Amino acid sequence: MAIFLVLFITFYLLSAFTLLFIKTRWGLRLIAAINVAIIAALVATFAWEALPLLERDGLAVFVNSDWDPPRESYGVLNALVGTLITSAIAITVAMPLAVGVAVTINEMLPQRLRGVFGALNDLTAAMPTVIYGLWGLFVLGPVLQSVVNTVSTWLGFGEVMTAPLTLFTAAILLAIMITPYAAAVIREGYALVPRHIEEAIYAIGATKFEAVLVKLRYVKNYIFGGLFLALGRAMGETVAVAMVVGGNFARFTLNPFESGITISSLIALQFPNAHSYQFMVPALFAGALLLAVVGLAINAVAIYILQRATT
């Protein structure tokens, strides 16, 4: 079955690339259709592998936060909530940083330095995630614990972050990791602002700050695109998050300053032992199915927003 699927996809990819040189429009359409088919096949595979648990527990697996392998009781709600918390915090922190990086490189730096800092930004995005994970484990986590507890004590709340490995640590690490992705998209859009529009902005007496605001409104589609690209990366990141999130499988929490789990890190941390249990593998595939559906929904919202912004 797997060999047939690989041969089938390979045949159509070769056909599509051949059509690109004969009739470009049909070649592009075929490639698009293949991409849709691959995504549908992935979702169908996840659903098929999760079927034994879905037949036993139904949709309760998605609303149950219990994760107890000895009792073969599995629920991915805790991991879903952890994914949403870390992604929301990461996007909230990363987007102002990404806009700031894009504006600084395109507007503030001298011309001879823009290429250098742009390349450094792109290289940061290409760094292996395990390096981020190690840095977050030994440096970022302890620093965040100290800073957060100092601020919370000063505000009269006491020490709210009792361990360095928490959902908040994972979220801040994710924010650092996804900022270069969003900044690269925004930077490219910012550089494409037509020269005559820029001249018109300054011709009416706008200050540098006002000109930047106008340009950012002009490239809002790129900002939305960078936001959703970064969000997709944040929700799917595995290695770095698994190292700093704390690995709390069983206890449901909405507190970002406690240890937790995300769907991707749940799969990474539990899969090595999954075959020792009857229903853990289907449970992990149920988590993958949920993550895929949420990701597709977010991308659908992104496409809708971008289409409305361009009309």
mmCIF file of C-alpha atoms in Angstrom:
data_model
loop_
_atom_site.group_PDB
_atom_site.id
_atom_site.type_symbol
_atom_site.label_atom_id
_atom_site.label_comp_id
_atom_site.label_asym_id
_atom_site.label_seq_id
_atom_site.Cartn_x
_atom_site.Cartn_y
_atom_site.Cartn_z
ATOM 1 C CA MET A 1 0.000 0.000 0.000
ATOM 2 C CA ALA A 2 2.745 2.439 0.973
ATOM 3 C CA ILE A 3 4.807 1.569 -2.116
ATOM 4 C CA PHE A 4 1.761 2.067 -4.345
ATOM 5 C CA LEU A 5 1.081 5.466 -2.768
ATOM 6 C CA VAL A 6 4.703 6.570 -3.254
ATOM 7 C CA LEU A 7 4.684 5.446 -6.899
ATOM 8 C CA PHE A 8 1.332 7.157 -7.451
ATOM 9 C CA ILE A 9 2.543 10.485 -6.047
ATOM 10 C CA THR A 10 5.865 10.235 -7.911
ATOM 11 C CA PHE A 11 4.066 9.609 -11.204
ATOM 12 C CA TYR A 12 1.814 12.612 -10.802
ATOM 13 C CA LEU A 13 4.662 14.872 -9.682
ATOM 14 C CA LEU A 14 6.656 13.929 -12.781
ATOM 15 C CA SER A 15 3.568 14.514 -14.905
ATOM 16 C CA ALA A 16 3.023 17.918 -13.321
ATOM 17 C CA PHE A 17 6.604 19.049 -13.859
ATOM 18 C CA THR A 18 6.422 17.805 -17.443
ATOM 19 C CA LEU A 19 3.256 19.813 -18.009
ATOM 20 C CA LEU A 20 4.971 22.922 -16.643
ATOM 21 C CA PHE A 21 7.148 22.963 -19.757
ATOM 22 C CA ILE A 22 4.278 22.128 -22.130
ATOM 23 C CA LYS A 23 1.257 23.907 -20.696
ATOM 24 C CA THR A 24 2.112 25.868 -17.562
ATOM 25 C CA ARG A 25 -1.461 26.454 -16.394
ATOM 26 C CA TRP A 26 -2.354 22.761 -16.340
ATOM 27 C CA GLY A 27 0.958 21.856 -14.742
ATOM 28 C CA LEU A 28 0.351 24.280 -11.881
ATOM 29 C CA ARG A 29 -3.201 23.004 -11.455
ATOM 30 C CA LEU A 30 -1.988 19.429 -11.265
ATOM 31 C CA ILE A 31 0.655 20.318 -8.661
ATOM 32 C CA ALA A 32 -2.012 22.116 -6.600
ATOM 33 C CA ALA A 33 -4.302 19.090 -6.859
ATOM 34 C CA ILE A 34 -1.473 16.791 -5.742
ATOM 35 C CA ASN A 35 -0.804 18.983 -2.717
ATOM 36 C CA VAL A 36 -4.469 18.853 -1.731
ATOM 37 C CA ALA A 37 -4.504 15.081 -2.230
ATOM 38 C CA ILE A 38 -1.409 14.640 -0.044
ATOM 39 C CA ILE A 39 -2.958 16.710 2.763
ATOM 40 C CA ALA A 40 -6.204 14.742 2.497
ATOM 41 C CA ALA A 41 -4.242 11.475 2.573
ATOM 42 C CA LEU A 42 -2.385 12.572 5.715
ATOM 43 C CA VAL A 43 -5.596 13.489 7.513
ATOM 44 C CA ALA A 44 -7.217 10.224 6.398
ATOM 45 C CA THR A 45 -4.189 8.276 7.659
ATOM 46 C CA PHE A 46 -4.356 9.961 11.049
ATOM 47 C CA ALA A 47 -8.077 9.221 11.287
ATOM 48 C CA TRP A 48 -7.575 5.587 10.279
ATOM 49 C CA GLU A 49 -4.799 5.022 12.821
ATOM 50 C CA ALA A 50 -6.851 6.728 15.552
ATOM 51 C CA LEU A 51 -9.965 4.690 14.706
ATOM 52 C CA PRO A 52 -9.540 1.965 17.380
ATOM 53 C CA LEU A 53 -9.578 4.562 20.162
ATOM 54 C CA LEU A 54 -12.341 6.589 18.505
ATOM 55 C CA GLU A 55 -14.469 3.444 18.266
ATOM 56 C CA ARG A 56 -13.876 2.736 21.957
ATOM 57 C CA ASP A 57 -14.235 6.240 23.435
ATOM 58 C CA GLY A 58 -15.776 8.300 20.636
ATOM 59 C CA LEU A 59 -15.102 12.032 20.610
ATOM 60 C CA ALA A 60 -14.467 11.916 24.367
ATOM 61 C CA VAL A 61 -10.781 11.507 23.589
ATOM 62 C CA PHE A 62 -10.741 15.164 22.456
ATOM 63 C CA VAL A 63 -12.482 16.535 25.572
ATOM 64 C CA ASN A 64 -10.855 14.289 28.167
ATOM 65 C CA SER A 65 -7.721 15.555 29.910
ATOM 66 C CA ASP A 66 -6.848 12.236 31.548
ATOM 67 C CA TRP A 67 -3.628 10.541 30.361
ATOM 68 C CA ASP A 68 -3.118 7.311 32.284
ATOM 69 C CA PRO A 69 -1.405 4.560 30.205
ATOM 70 C CA PRO A 70 -1.655 1.803 32.908
ATOM 71 C CA ARG A 71 -5.441 2.174 32.824
ATOM 72 C CA GLU A 72 -5.462 2.716 29.033
ATOM 73 C CA SER A 73 -7.239 6.026 29.589
ATOM 74 C CA TYR A 74 -6.246 8.716 27.107
ATOM 75 C CA GLY A 75 -7.372 12.254 26.406
ATOM 76 C CA VAL A 76 -5.648 15.023 24.457
ATOM 77 C CA LEU A 77 -7.494 18.031 25.881
ATOM 78 C CA ASN A 78 -4.581 18.919 28.163
ATOM 79 C CA ALA A 79 -2.194 18.873 25.207
ATOM 80 C CA LEU A 80 -4.582 20.924 23.047
ATOM 81 C CA VAL A 81 -4.944 23.596 25.723
ATOM 82 C CA GLY A 82 -1.176 23.673 26.193
ATOM 83 C CA THR A 83 -0.716 24.111 22.436
ATOM 84 C CA LEU A 84 -3.189 26.995 22.337
ATOM 85 C CA ILE A 85 -1.683 28.721 25.399
ATOM 86 C CA THR A 86 1.906 28.531 24.176
ATOM 87 C CA SER A 87 0.962 29.553 20.631
ATOM 88 C CA ALA A 88 -1.128 32.520 21.792
ATOM 89 C CA ILE A 89 1.620 33.849 24.067
ATOM 90 C CA ALA A 90 4.274 33.234 21.422
ATOM 91 C CA ILE A 91 2.357 35.120 18.725
ATOM 92 C CA THR A 92 1.564 37.997 21.089
ATOM 93 C CA VAL A 93 5.264 38.406 21.881
ATOM 94 C CA ALA A 94 6.654 37.613 18.431
ATOM 95 C CA MET A 95 4.563 39.843 16.182
ATOM 96 C CA PRO A 96 5.689 43.226 17.638
ATOM 97 C CA LEU A 97 9.250 41.910 17.555
ATOM 98 C CA ALA A 98 8.883 40.786 13.940
ATOM 99 C CA VAL A 99 7.448 44.125 12.839
ATOM 100 C CA GLY A 100 10.215 45.916 14.715
ATOM 101 C CA VAL A 101 12.905 43.788 13.077
ATOM 102 C CA ALA A 102 11.432 44.346 9.611
ATOM 103 C CA VAL A 103 11.137 48.121 10.084
ATOM 104 C CA THR A 104 14.626 48.392 11.590
ATOM 105 C CA ILE A 105 16.270 46.504 8.733
ATOM 106 C CA ASN A 106 14.356 48.265 5.955
ATOM 107 C CA GLU A 107 14.057 51.749 7.414
ATOM 108 C CA MET A 108 16.591 52.489 10.128
ATOM 109 C CA LEU A 109 19.809 50.736 9.157
ATOM 110 C CA PRO A 110 22.241 52.166 6.587
ATOM 111 C CA GLN A 111 21.914 50.641 3.128
ATOM 112 C CA ARG A 112 25.207 48.752 3.384
ATOM 113 C CA LEU A 113 24.128 47.012 6.598
ATOM 114 C CA ARG A 114 20.622 45.960 5.568
ATOM 115 C CA GLY A 115 21.766 42.928 3.610
ATOM 116 C CA VAL A 116 24.002 41.779 6.457
ATOM 117 C CA PHE A 117 21.311 41.997 9.130
ATOM 118 C CA GLY A 118 18.712 40.500 6.773
ATOM 119 C CA ALA A 119 20.990 37.507 6.195
ATOM 120 C CA LEU A 120 21.575 37.151 9.940
ATOM 121 C CA ASN A 121 17.809 37.159 10.491
ATOM 122 C CA ASP A 122 17.384 34.403 7.898
ATOM 123 C CA LEU A 123 20.240 32.380 9.400
ATOM 124 C CA THR A 124 18.581 32.607 12.803
ATOM 125 C CA ALA A 125 15.461 31.052 11.320
ATOM 126 C CA ALA A 126 17.530 28.180 9.912
ATOM 127 C CA MET A 127 19.191 27.195 13.205
ATOM 128 C CA PRO A 128 18.439 23.625 14.396
ATOM 129 C CA THR A 129 15.635 23.614 16.935
ATOM 130 C CA VAL A 130 17.574 21.415 19.354
ATOM 131 C CA ILE A 131 20.005 24.310 19.855
ATOM 132 C CA TYR A 132 17.105 26.522 20.898
ATOM 133 C CA GLY A 133 15.926 23.733 23.180
ATOM 134 C CA LEU A 134 19.275 23.392 24.940
ATOM 135 C CA TRP A 135 19.528 27.149 25.388
ATOM 136 C CA GLY A 136 15.979 27.275 26.728
ATOM 137 C CA LEU A 137 16.647 24.376 29.089
ATOM 138 C CA PHE A 138 19.819 25.711 30.688
ATOM 139 C CA VAL A 139 19.590 29.493 30.225
ATOM 140 C CA LEU A 140 16.151 30.839 29.342
ATOM 141 C CA GLY A 141 14.163 28.749 31.844
ATOM 142 C CA PRO A 142 16.126 29.736 34.954
ATOM 143 C CA VAL A 143 16.319 33.380 33.845
ATOM 144 C CA LEU A 144 12.564 33.547 33.223
ATOM 145 C CA GLN A 145 11.831 31.931 36.586
ATOM 146 C CA SER A 146 13.962 34.515 38.363
ATOM 147 C CA VAL A 147 12.510 37.483 36.454
ATOM 148 C CA VAL A 148 8.869 36.380 36.713
ATOM 149 C CA ASN A 149 9.126 35.613 40.432
ATOM 150 C CA THR A 150 10.871 38.917 41.111
ATOM 151 C CA VAL A 151 8.154 40.877 39.316
ATOM 152 C CA SER A 152 5.300 38.863 40.847
ATOM 153 C CA THR A 153 6.767 39.246 44.351
ATOM 154 C CA TRP A 154 7.133 42.988 43.808
ATOM 155 C CA LEU A 155 3.454 43.101 42.766
ATOM 156 C CA GLY A 156 2.435 41.178 45.887
ATOM 157 C CA PHE A 157 1.562 37.808 44.296
ATOM 158 C CA GLY A 158 4.501 35.852 45.657
ATOM 159 C CA GLU A 159 6.450 33.361 43.577
ATOM 160 C CA VAL A 160 4.119 32.216 40.797
ATOM 161 C CA MET A 161 6.667 30.268 38.732
ATOM 162 C CA THR A 162 7.911 27.419 40.900
ATOM 163 C CA ALA A 163 9.932 25.617 38.186
ATOM 164 C CA PRO A 164 11.969 26.773 35.179
ATOM 165 C CA LEU A 165 10.280 24.374 32.739
ATOM 166 C CA THR A 166 6.744 25.615 32.136
ATOM 167 C CA LEU A 167 4.289 26.520 29.400
ATOM 168 C CA PHE A 168 5.473 30.120 29.693
ATOM 169 C CA THR A 169 9.093 29.087 29.100
ATOM 170 C CA ALA A 170 8.007 27.148 26.014
ATOM 171 C CA ALA A 171 5.966 30.121 24.783
ATOM 172 C CA ILE A 172 8.815 32.625 25.118
ATOM 173 C CA LEU A 173 11.215 30.208 23.431
ATOM 174 C CA LEU A 174 8.705 29.770 20.611
ATOM 175 C CA ALA A 175 8.375 33.548 20.284
ATOM 176 C CA ILE A 176 12.148 33.830 19.830
ATOM 177 C CA MET A 177 12.127 31.006 17.283
ATOM 178 C CA ILE A 178 9.248 32.243 15.113
ATOM 179 C CA THR A 179 10.169 35.935 15.058
ATOM 180 C CA PRO A 180 12.653 35.514 12.161
ATOM 181 C CA TYR A 181 10.013 33.718 10.063
ATOM 182 C CA ALA A 182 7.442 36.470 10.446
ATOM 183 C CA ALA A 183 10.083 39.196 10.103
ATOM 184 C CA ALA A 184 11.299 37.743 6.798
ATOM 185 C CA VAL A 185 7.797 37.863 5.296
ATOM 186 C CA ILE A 186 7.084 41.377 6.585
ATOM 187 C CA ARG A 187 10.510 42.586 5.470
ATOM 188 C CA GLU A 188 9.927 41.402 1.909
ATOM 189 C CA GLY A 189 6.558 43.120 1.767
ATOM 190 C CA TYR A 190 7.939 46.322 3.269
ATOM 191 C CA ALA A 191 10.674 46.457 0.636
ATOM 192 C CA LEU A 192 8.049 46.250 -2.131
ATOM 193 C CA VAL A 193 6.307 49.514 -1.201
ATOM 194 C CA PRO A 194 6.367 51.510 -4.478
ATOM 195 C CA ARG A 195 8.771 54.412 -4.619
ATOM 196 C CA HIS A 196 6.091 56.900 -5.671
ATOM 197 C CA ILE A 197 3.973 56.024 -2.616
ATOM 198 C CA GLU A 198 6.943 56.582 -0.321
ATOM 199 C CA GLU A 199 7.654 59.941 -1.994
ATOM 200 C CA ALA A 200 3.998 60.949 -1.658
ATOM 201 C CA ILE A 201 4.051 60.142 2.056
ATOM 202 C CA TYR A 202 7.000 62.423 2.708
ATOM 203 C CA ALA A 203 5.683 65.062 0.288
ATOM 204 C CA ILE A 204 2.729 65.789 2.581
ATOM 205 C CA GLY A 205 5.101 66.395 5.489
ATOM 206 C CA ALA A 206 4.870 63.066 7.287
ATOM 207 C CA THR A 207 7.470 62.266 9.925
ATOM 208 C CA LYS A 208 9.523 59.071 9.826
ATOM 209 C CA PHE A 209 7.226 57.456 12.387
ATOM 210 C CA GLU A 210 4.085 58.427 10.452
ATOM 211 C CA ALA A 211 5.623 57.145 7.222
ATOM 212 C CA VAL A 212 6.364 53.794 8.855
ATOM 213 C CA LEU A 213 2.750 53.491 10.049
ATOM 214 C CA VAL A 214 1.418 54.223 6.556
ATOM 215 C CA LYS A 215 3.767 51.686 4.973
ATOM 216 C CA LEU A 216 2.785 49.034 7.499
ATOM 217 C CA ARG A 217 -0.870 49.561 6.632
ATOM 218 C CA TYR A 218 0.066 49.240 2.966
ATOM 219 C CA VAL A 219 1.728 45.846 3.581
ATOM 220 C CA LYS A 220 -0.881 44.523 6.018
ATOM 221 C CA ASN A 221 -1.352 41.407 3.849
ATOM 222 C CA TYR A 222 2.290 40.503 4.425
ATOM 223 C CA ILE A 223 1.869 41.108 8.152
ATOM 224 C CA PHE A 224 -1.120 38.745 8.257
ATOM 225 C CA GLY A 225 0.815 36.222 6.166
ATOM 226 C CA GLY A 226 3.802 36.400 8.506
ATOM 227 C CA LEU A 227 1.525 36.065 11.536
ATOM 228 C CA PHE A 228 -0.120 32.871 10.320
ATOM 229 C CA LEU A 229 3.163 31.419 9.065
ATOM 230 C CA ALA A 230 4.640 32.006 12.512
ATOM 231 C CA LEU A 231 1.517 30.585 14.191
ATOM 232 C CA GLY A 232 1.777 27.400 12.144
ATOM 233 C CA ARG A 233 5.414 27.027 13.146
ATOM 234 C CA ALA A 234 4.576 27.669 16.805
ATOM 235 C CA MET A 235 1.802 25.057 16.909
ATOM 236 C CA GLY A 236 3.892 22.389 15.212
ATOM 237 C CA GLU A 237 7.259 22.876 16.922
ATOM 238 C CA THR A 238 8.304 19.699 18.674
ATOM 239 C CA VAL A 239 11.906 19.223 19.808
ATOM 240 C CA ALA A 240 12.566 22.580 21.485
ATOM 241 C CA VAL A 241 9.142 22.661 23.162
ATOM 242 C CA ALA A 242 9.458 19.085 24.404
ATOM 243 C CA MET A 243 12.703 20.058 26.157
ATOM 244 C CA VAL A 244 11.310 23.036 28.099
ATOM 245 C CA VAL A 245 7.551 22.561 28.499
ATOM 246 C CA GLY A 246 7.805 20.403 31.621
ATOM 247 C CA GLY A 247 6.114 17.221 30.394
ATOM 248 C CA ASN A 248 2.968 17.387 32.535
ATOM 249 C CA PHE A 249 0.816 14.703 30.879
ATOM 250 C CA ALA A 250 -1.858 14.075 33.467
ATOM 251 C CA ARG A 251 -2.755 17.293 35.282
ATOM 252 C CA PHE A 252 -4.963 19.780 33.426
ATOM 253 C CA THR A 253 -3.849 23.388 33.825
ATOM 254 C CA LEU A 254 -4.659 26.809 32.422
ATOM 255 C CA ASN A 255 -1.798 28.438 34.316
ATOM 256 C CA PRO A 256 1.075 29.233 31.906
ATOM 257 C CA PHE A 257 3.507 29.349 34.831
ATOM 258 C CA GLU A 258 3.049 25.629 35.502
ATOM 259 C CA SER A 259 4.503 22.683 33.647
ATOM 260 C CA GLY A 260 2.343 21.408 30.809
ATOM 261 C CA ILE A 261 2.359 19.650 27.474
ATOM 262 C CA THR A 262 1.542 20.389 23.835
ATOM 263 C CA ILE A 263 0.262 17.991 21.194
ATOM 264 C CA SER A 264 3.523 17.839 19.268
ATOM 265 C CA SER A 265 5.644 17.357 22.395
ATOM 266 C CA LEU A 266 3.169 14.756 23.705
ATOM 267 C CA ILE A 267 3.690 12.716 20.538
ATOM 268 C CA ALA A 268 7.471 13.117 20.683
ATOM 269 C CA LEU A 269 7.788 12.189 24.356
ATOM 270 C CA GLN A 270 5.310 9.297 24.431
ATOM 271 C CA PHE A 271 5.800 7.622 21.069
ATOM 272 C CA PRO A 272 8.938 5.619 22.062
ATOM 273 C CA ASN A 273 6.840 3.723 24.647
ATOM 274 C CA ALA A 274 3.553 3.778 22.786
ATOM 275 C CA HIS A 275 3.728 0.243 21.387
ATOM 276 C CA SER A 276 3.848 -1.155 24.922
ATOM 277 C CA TYR A 277 0.184 -0.201 25.335
ATOM 278 C CA GLN A 278 -2.842 -1.226 23.343
ATOM 279 C CA PHE A 279 -4.408 2.181 22.724
ATOM 280 C CA MET A 280 -1.573 4.688 23.132
ATOM 281 C CA VAL A 281 -0.596 4.679 19.448
ATOM 282 C CA PRO A 282 -4.197 5.430 18.364
ATOM 283 C CA ALA A 283 -4.306 8.142 21.049
ATOM 284 C CA LEU A 284 -1.207 9.812 19.645
ATOM 285 C CA PHE A 285 -2.635 9.647 16.145
ATOM 286 C CA ALA A 286 -5.829 11.202 17.515
ATOM 287 C CA GLY A 287 -3.689 14.057 18.785
ATOM 288 C CA ALA A 288 -2.038 14.359 15.365
ATOM 289 C CA LEU A 289 -5.474 14.392 13.743
ATOM 290 C CA LEU A 290 -6.642 17.154 16.070
ATOM 291 C CA LEU A 291 -3.518 19.212 15.406
ATOM 292 C CA ALA A 292 -3.952 18.784 11.642
ATOM 293 C CA VAL A 293 -7.608 19.864 11.783
ATOM 294 C CA VAL A 294 -6.789 22.903 13.922
ATOM 295 C CA GLY A 295 -3.942 23.815 11.570
ATOM 296 C CA LEU A 296 -6.189 23.547 8.514
ATOM 297 C CA ALA A 297 -8.821 25.676 10.234
ATOM 298 C CA ILE A 298 -6.273 28.376 11.073
ATOM 299 C CA ASN A 299 -5.005 28.397 7.498
ATOM 300 C CA ALA A 300 -8.555 28.635 6.197
ATOM 301 C CA VAL A 301 -9.128 31.682 8.409
ATOM 302 C CA ALA A 302 -5.848 33.149 7.150
ATOM 303 C CA ILE A 303 -6.864 32.711 3.512
ATOM 304 C CA TYR A 304 -10.252 34.282 4.220
ATOM 305 C CA ILE A 305 -8.677 37.314 5.938
ATOM 306 C CA LEU A 306 -6.132 37.784 3.168
ATOM 307 C CA GLN A 307 -8.781 37.532 0.466
ATOM 308 C CA ARG A 308 -10.952 40.131 2.232
ATOM 309 C CA ALA A 309 -7.938 42.383 2.650
ATOM 310 C CA THR A 310 -7.210 42.287 -1.074
ATOM 311 C CA THR A 311 -10.772 43.006 -2.205
#
